[in-house]
């Protein structure tokens, strides 16, 4: 592991994270990515380059727009920093292997979904369709062992969610189902099941905490996407450890 590469992937993640914020906010609204410059969502003032430096601009402006003085959502810097850390972490865990491409694409997809689902409660099809062929190529270059675990995983992820959607009527939607199909391709059939399980655990714990502190009310829907993001990142990096721990502890 080299610290130069670690720093490189961190900065790459910060910059791309800033772009993924824009993608996650604009794609569900059918806005073009190239058309407009970045602007303040509150006063629509175009932002200069020094207002677009990941994390730092937010800190220097103390979380407020320089023009209208209104608060900027902390989701932006959190997303930028999170992407930087996850890129560096991917390199640290995977190394300069073909699998690193899969890891970085998975992180990128999940970051965009995180933004869209928090903001609009929507997992955009266009984002999934953009990443699907890239991840298929990634899994051809860096196949799972056995390779068919990807195919089986995609099918299980998709149909598991289909059954749950039919059985529960609400809560989860078609976006979650397609996302789990894509996740199955990347994670394989065992880990996609674990990712689903962990997502629901995270979702339940966080929802209970938010309810307990009266930060949300019972009737407020909580987007499930962010928990899928956390669950699948945990499983991608620690799935094997979790399985080992489970089977050595309980069997
Ligand atoms: Zn503003």
Coordinates of C-alpha atoms and ligand atoms in Angstrom, one line a residue:
X1 CA 0.0 0.0 0.0
X2 CA 1.3 3.4 -0.9
X3 CA 0.3 6.7 0.8
X4 CA 0.6 8.5 -2.5
X5 CA -2.1 6.3 -4.0
X6 CA -4.1 6.5 -0.8
X7 CA -4.1 10.3 -1.0
X8 CA -4.8 10.1 -4.8
X9 CA -7.9 8.0 -4.3
X10 CA -9.1 10.2 -1.5
X11 CA -8.9 13.4 -3.6
X12 CA -10.4 11.6 -6.6
X13 CA -13.3 10.6 -4.4
X14 CA -13.7 14.1 -3.0
X15 CA -13.9 15.5 -6.5
X16 CA -16.2 12.8 -7.9
X17 CA -18.3 12.9 -4.8
X18 CA -19.0 16.6 -5.5
X19 CA -20.0 15.6 -9.1
X20 CA -22.2 12.7 -7.7
X21 CA -24.1 15.3 -5.6
X22 CA -25.0 17.1 -8.8
X23 CA -25.9 13.8 -10.6
X24 CA -28.1 12.6 -7.7
X25 CA -29.9 15.9 -7.6
X26 CA -30.3 16.5 -11.3
X27 CA -31.0 13.2 -12.9
X28 CA -34.3 12.5 -11.1
X29 CA -35.5 16.0 -12.2
X30 CA -34.5 15.2 -15.8
X31 CA -32.1 18.2 -15.7
X32 CA -29.1 17.9 -17.9
X33 CA -25.7 17.5 -16.2
X34 CA -23.8 19.7 -18.7
X35 CA -26.4 22.4 -19.2
X36 CA -26.2 24.7 -16.2
X37 CA -23.3 25.6 -13.9
X38 CA -23.7 24.5 -10.3
X39 CA -26.0 26.8 -8.5
X40 CA -27.4 27.3 -5.0
X41 CA -30.7 25.3 -4.8
X42 CA -32.3 28.0 -2.7
X43 CA -31.5 31.3 -4.6
X44 CA -30.2 29.7 -7.8
X45 CA -27.2 31.9 -7.9
X46 CA -24.4 30.3 -10.0
X47 CA -21.4 29.2 -7.9
X48 CA -17.9 30.3 -8.6
X49 CA -15.0 27.8 -8.6
X50 CA -14.0 28.7 -5.1
X51 CA -17.5 27.9 -3.9
X52 CA -17.3 24.4 -5.4
X53 CA -14.2 23.1 -3.6
X54 CA -15.3 19.8 -2.0
X55 CA -15.8 20.0 1.8
X56 CA -13.6 23.2 2.2
X57 CA -16.1 25.6 0.6
X58 CA -18.8 24.4 3.0
X59 CA -16.5 24.8 6.0
X60 CA -15.2 28.2 5.0
X61 CA -18.7 29.5 4.3
X62 CA -19.8 28.0 7.7
X63 CA -22.5 26.0 5.9
X64 CA -24.3 29.0 4.3
X65 CA -24.7 30.2 0.8
X66 CA -22.5 33.3 0.2
X67 CA -25.3 35.0 -1.7
X68 CA -28.6 34.3 0.2
X69 CA -27.0 33.3 3.5
X70 CA -29.4 30.4 3.7
X71 CA -28.2 27.1 5.1
X72 CA -26.6 24.5 2.8
X73 CA -27.6 20.9 3.5
X74 CA -24.8 19.1 5.3
X75 CA -25.6 16.2 3.0
X76 CA -23.3 17.8 0.4
X77 CA -20.1 17.8 2.4
X78 CA -20.9 14.5 4.0
X79 CA -21.4 13.0 0.6
X80 CA -18.1 14.5 -0.7
X81 CA -16.1 13.4 2.4
X82 CA -17.8 10.0 2.4
X83 CA -16.9 9.4 -1.3
X84 CA -13.3 10.4 -0.6
X85 CA -13.0 8.1 2.4
X86 CA -14.7 5.2 0.6
X87 CA -12.4 5.6 -2.5
X88 CA -9.3 5.6 -0.3
X89 CA -10.7 2.7 1.8
X90 CA -11.4 0.7 -1.4
X91 CA -7.8 1.1 -2.5
X92 CA -6.6 0.2 1.0
X93 CA -8.8 -3.0 1.2
X94 CA -8.6 -4.2 -2.5
X95 CA -5.2 -2.8 -3.7
X96 CA -4.4 -2.1 -7.3
X97 CA -6.3 -5.1 -8.6
X98 CA -9.0 -5.3 -11.3
X99 CA -11.4 -5.7 -8.4
X100 CA -10.7 -2.1 -7.5
X101 CA -12.6 -1.0 -10.6
X102 CA -15.6 -2.9 -9.4
X103 CA -15.3 -1.4 -5.9
X104 CA -15.0 2.2 -7.2
X105 CA -18.0 1.7 -9.5
X106 CA -20.1 0.2 -6.7
X107 CA -19.2 3.1 -4.4
X108 CA -20.0 5.6 -7.1
X109 CA -23.4 4.0 -7.9
X110 CA -24.3 3.9 -4.2
X111 CA -23.3 7.5 -3.5
X112 CA -25.6 8.8 -6.3
X113 CA -28.4 6.6 -5.0
X114 CA -27.8 7.9 -1.5
X115 CA -28.2 11.5 -2.7
X116 CA -31.3 10.8 -4.8
X117 CA -33.1 8.7 -2.3
X118 CA -32.5 11.2 0.6
X119 CA -33.6 14.1 -1.5
X120 CA -36.5 12.7 -3.6
X121 CA -37.1 9.2 -2.2
X122 CA -36.3 7.9 -5.6
X123 CA -33.7 5.4 -7.1
X124 CA -33.3 6.7 -10.6
X125 CA -33.5 4.1 -13.4
X126 CA -31.1 6.0 -15.6
X127 CA -28.4 5.8 -12.9
X128 CA -28.9 2.0 -12.6
X129 CA -28.9 1.6 -16.4
X130 CA -25.7 3.6 -16.7
X131 CA -23.8 1.5 -14.1
X132 CA -25.3 -1.9 -15.1
X133 CA -23.2 -2.5 -18.2
X134 CA -20.1 -1.1 -16.5
X135 CA -20.5 -3.5 -13.6
X136 CA -21.2 -6.4 -15.9
X137 CA -17.8 -5.7 -17.6
X138 CA -16.2 -5.3 -14.2
X139 CA -17.5 -8.7 -13.1
X140 CA -16.2 -10.2 -16.4
X141 CA -12.7 -8.8 -15.7
X142 CA -12.9 -9.6 -12.0
X143 CA -15.3 -12.5 -11.7
X144 CA -16.7 -13.9 -8.4
X145 CA -15.8 -17.4 -7.3
X146 CA -17.8 -19.2 -8.7
X147 CA -18.6 -16.8 -11.6
X148 CA -22.2 -17.8 -11.8
X149 CA -22.8 -16.4 -8.3
X150 CA -23.2 -13.1 -10.1
X151 CA -26.0 -14.3 -12.3
X152 CA -27.7 -16.2 -9.5
X153 CA -27.2 -13.1 -7.2
X154 CA -28.8 -10.7 -9.6
X155 CA -31.8 -13.1 -9.9
X156 CA -32.1 -13.6 -6.2
X157 CA -31.8 -9.9 -5.4
X158 CA -34.5 -9.0 -7.9
X159 CA -37.0 -11.7 -7.0
X160 CA -36.5 -11.5 -3.3
X161 CA -37.5 -7.8 -3.4
X162 CA -40.4 -8.6 -5.9
X163 CA -41.8 -11.0 -3.4
X164 CA -41.4 -8.6 -0.5
X165 CA -43.0 -5.8 -2.5
X166 CA -46.0 -8.0 -3.3
X167 CA -46.3 -9.2 0.3
X168 CA -45.8 -5.9 2.0
X169 CA -47.7 -3.5 -0.3
X170 CA -45.6 -0.3 0.2
X171 CA -42.4 0.4 2.1
X172 CA -40.2 -0.8 -0.8
X173 CA -40.6 -0.1 -4.4
X174 CA -39.5 -1.0 -7.9
X175 CA -36.3 1.1 -7.6
X176 CA -35.2 -1.0 -4.6
X177 CA -36.0 -4.2 -6.6
X178 CA -33.8 -3.2 -9.6
X179 CA -31.1 -1.9 -7.3
X180 CA -30.9 -5.3 -5.5
X181 CA -30.7 -7.0 -8.9
X182 CA -27.6 -4.9 -9.7
X183 CA -26.2 -5.5 -6.2
X184 CA -26.6 -9.2 -6.6
X185 CA -24.5 -9.1 -9.7
X186 CA -21.7 -7.4 -7.8
X187 CA -22.0 -9.2 -4.5
X188 CA -23.0 -12.7 -5.5
X189 CA -26.0 -14.6 -4.2
X190 CA -25.0 -15.1 -0.5
X191 CA -23.8 -11.6 0.1
X192 CA -26.8 -10.0 -1.6
X193 CA -29.0 -11.8 0.9
X194 CA -26.8 -10.6 3.8
X195 CA -26.9 -7.1 2.3
X196 CA -30.7 -7.2 2.4
X197 CA -30.7 -8.4 5.9
X198 CA -28.3 -5.8 7.1
X199 CA -30.1 -3.0 5.3
X200 CA -33.3 -3.9 7.1
X201 CA -31.5 -4.0 10.5
X202 CA -29.9 -0.6 9.9
X203 CA -33.2 0.8 8.7
X204 CA -35.1 -0.6 11.8
X205 CA -32.5 0.7 14.3
X206 CA -32.2 4.2 12.8
X207 CA -36.0 4.5 12.4
X208 CA -36.5 3.5 16.1
X209 CA -33.9 6.0 17.2
X210 CA -35.4 8.8 15.1
X211 CA -38.9 8.0 16.5
X212 CA -37.6 7.8 20.1
X213 CA -36.0 11.3 19.8
X214 CA -39.1 12.5 18.0
X215 CA -37.1 13.6 15.0
X216 CA -39.7 11.9 12.7
X217 CA -43.3 10.9 13.2
X218 CA -44.7 7.5 12.7
X219 CA -46.5 8.5 9.6
X220 CA -43.4 10.0 7.9
X221 CA -42.0 7.6 5.3
X222 CA -38.2 7.0 5.8
X223 CA -36.3 6.4 2.5
X224 CA -34.9 2.8 2.5
X225 CA -32.1 3.6 -0.1
X226 CA -29.6 5.0 2.4
X227 CA -29.8 1.8 4.4
X228 CA -29.3 -0.3 1.3
X229 CA -26.2 1.8 0.6
X230 CA -24.8 1.3 4.1
X231 CA -25.8 -2.4 4.2
X232 CA -24.2 -3.2 0.8
X233 CA -21.0 -1.3 1.5
X234 CA -20.6 -3.2 4.8
X235 CA -21.2 -6.5 3.0
X236 CA -19.0 -5.7 0.1
X237 CA -16.0 -5.1 2.4
X238 CA -16.8 -7.2 5.4
X239 CA -19.2 -9.9 4.1
X240 CA -16.7 -12.7 4.3
X241 CA -15.7 -11.7 7.9
X242 CA -19.4 -11.6 8.9
X243 CA -20.1 -15.0 7.4
X244 CA -17.0 -16.5 9.2
X245 CA -18.0 -14.9 12.5
X246 CA -21.6 -16.1 12.2
X247 CA -20.8 -19.7 11.2
X248 CA -18.0 -20.1 13.8
X249 CA -20.1 -18.6 16.6
X250 CA -23.3 -20.4 16.0
X251 CA -22.5 -23.8 14.3
Ligands
LIG1 ZN1 -28.1 30.9 -2.2

